[in-house]
mmCIF file of C-alpha atoms in Angstrom:
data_model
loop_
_atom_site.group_PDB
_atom_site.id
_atom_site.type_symbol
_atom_site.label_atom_id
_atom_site.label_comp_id
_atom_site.label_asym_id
_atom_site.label_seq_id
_atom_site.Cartn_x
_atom_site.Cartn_y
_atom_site.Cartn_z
ATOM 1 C CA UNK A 269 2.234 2.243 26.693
ATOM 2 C CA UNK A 270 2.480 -1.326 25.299
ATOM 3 C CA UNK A 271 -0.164 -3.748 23.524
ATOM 4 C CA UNK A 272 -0.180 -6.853 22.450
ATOM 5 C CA UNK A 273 -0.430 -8.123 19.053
ATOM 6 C CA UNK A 274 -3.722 -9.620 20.102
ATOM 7 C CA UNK A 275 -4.716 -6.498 21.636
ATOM 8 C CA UNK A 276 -4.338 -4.403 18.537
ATOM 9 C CA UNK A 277 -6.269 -6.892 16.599
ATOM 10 C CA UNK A 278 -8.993 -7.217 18.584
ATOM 11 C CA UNK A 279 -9.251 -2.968 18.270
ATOM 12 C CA UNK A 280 -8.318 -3.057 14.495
ATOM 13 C CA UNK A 281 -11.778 -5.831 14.535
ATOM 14 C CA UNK A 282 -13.544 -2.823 16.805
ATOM 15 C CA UNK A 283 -12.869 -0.586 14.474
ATOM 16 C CA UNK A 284 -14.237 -2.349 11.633
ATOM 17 C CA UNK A 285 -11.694 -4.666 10.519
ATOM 18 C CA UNK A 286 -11.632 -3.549 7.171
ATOM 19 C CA UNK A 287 -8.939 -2.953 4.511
ATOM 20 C CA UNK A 288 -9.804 1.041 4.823
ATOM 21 C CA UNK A 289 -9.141 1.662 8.830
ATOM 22 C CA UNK A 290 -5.657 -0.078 9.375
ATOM 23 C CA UNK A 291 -4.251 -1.176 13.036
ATOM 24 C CA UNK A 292 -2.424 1.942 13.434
ATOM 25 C CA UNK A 293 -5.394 3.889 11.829
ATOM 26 C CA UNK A 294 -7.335 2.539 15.140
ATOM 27 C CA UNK A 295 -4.861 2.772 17.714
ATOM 28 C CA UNK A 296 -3.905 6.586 17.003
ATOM 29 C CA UNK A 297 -7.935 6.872 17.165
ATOM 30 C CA UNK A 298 -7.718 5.081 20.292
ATOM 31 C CA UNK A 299 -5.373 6.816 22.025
ATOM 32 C CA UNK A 300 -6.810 10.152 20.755
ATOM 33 C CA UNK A 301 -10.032 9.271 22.247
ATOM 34 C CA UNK A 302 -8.910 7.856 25.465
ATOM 35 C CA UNK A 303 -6.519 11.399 26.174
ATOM 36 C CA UNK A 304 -9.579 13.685 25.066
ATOM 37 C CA UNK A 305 -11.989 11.681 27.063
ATOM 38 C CA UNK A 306 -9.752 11.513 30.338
ATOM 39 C CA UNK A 307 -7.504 14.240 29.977
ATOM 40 C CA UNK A 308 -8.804 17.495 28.524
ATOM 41 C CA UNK A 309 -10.816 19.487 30.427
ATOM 42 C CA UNK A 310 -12.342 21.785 27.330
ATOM 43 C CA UNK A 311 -13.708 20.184 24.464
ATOM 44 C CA UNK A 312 -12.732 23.180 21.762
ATOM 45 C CA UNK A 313 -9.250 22.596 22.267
ATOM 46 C CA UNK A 314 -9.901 18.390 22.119
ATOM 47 C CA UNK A 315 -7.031 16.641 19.920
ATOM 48 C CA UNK A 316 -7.934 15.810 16.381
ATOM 49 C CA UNK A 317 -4.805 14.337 15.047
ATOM 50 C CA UNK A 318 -1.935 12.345 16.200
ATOM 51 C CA UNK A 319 1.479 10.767 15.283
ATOM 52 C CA UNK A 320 2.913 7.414 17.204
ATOM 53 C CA UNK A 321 6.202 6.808 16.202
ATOM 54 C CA UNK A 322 7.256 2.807 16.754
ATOM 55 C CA UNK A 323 10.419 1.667 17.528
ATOM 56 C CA UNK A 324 10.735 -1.890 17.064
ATOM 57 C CA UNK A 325 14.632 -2.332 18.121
ATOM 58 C CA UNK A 326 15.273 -4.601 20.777
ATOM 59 C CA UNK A 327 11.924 -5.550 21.073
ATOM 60 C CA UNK A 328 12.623 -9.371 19.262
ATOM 61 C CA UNK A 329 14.557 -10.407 16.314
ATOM 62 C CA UNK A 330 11.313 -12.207 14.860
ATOM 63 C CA UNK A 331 9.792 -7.962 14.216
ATOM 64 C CA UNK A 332 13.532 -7.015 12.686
ATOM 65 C CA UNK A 333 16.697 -8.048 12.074
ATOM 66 C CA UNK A 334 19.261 -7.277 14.808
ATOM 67 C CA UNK A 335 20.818 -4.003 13.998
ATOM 68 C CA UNK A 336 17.765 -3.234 11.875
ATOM 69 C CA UNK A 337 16.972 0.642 11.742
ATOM 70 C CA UNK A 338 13.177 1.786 10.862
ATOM 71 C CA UNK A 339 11.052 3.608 12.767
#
């Protein structure tokens, strides 16, 4: 899965665009819903919480610096 940086603002401005809910805050609630809501067949076993772990090498220099590690 891949969005755009104006993708994830225009969610993060869905969401409420407020210093409390950050981007990630409303894309792991995104994706949460969307797999509950299309996915899951029994709501009492529906996903509550959810990690996303970013990898930003390779992507472009102007995120990191080559040979940057952080995920």
């Amino acid at each position: 899965m891949s969005f755009s940086s104006e993708q994830l603002a225009k969610l993060h401005m869905l969401a409420g665009d407020s210093n409390e809910i950050t981007t990630h805050d409303a894309l792991c609630a995104y994706v949460i819903f969307l797999i509950n809501k299309h996915l899951l067949i029994n709501q009492d076993e529906c996903i509550r919480r959810a990690y996303i772990y970013v990898n930003y090498r390779g992507v472009t220099d102007l995120l990191t610096p080559k040979g940057y590690v952080a995920n």
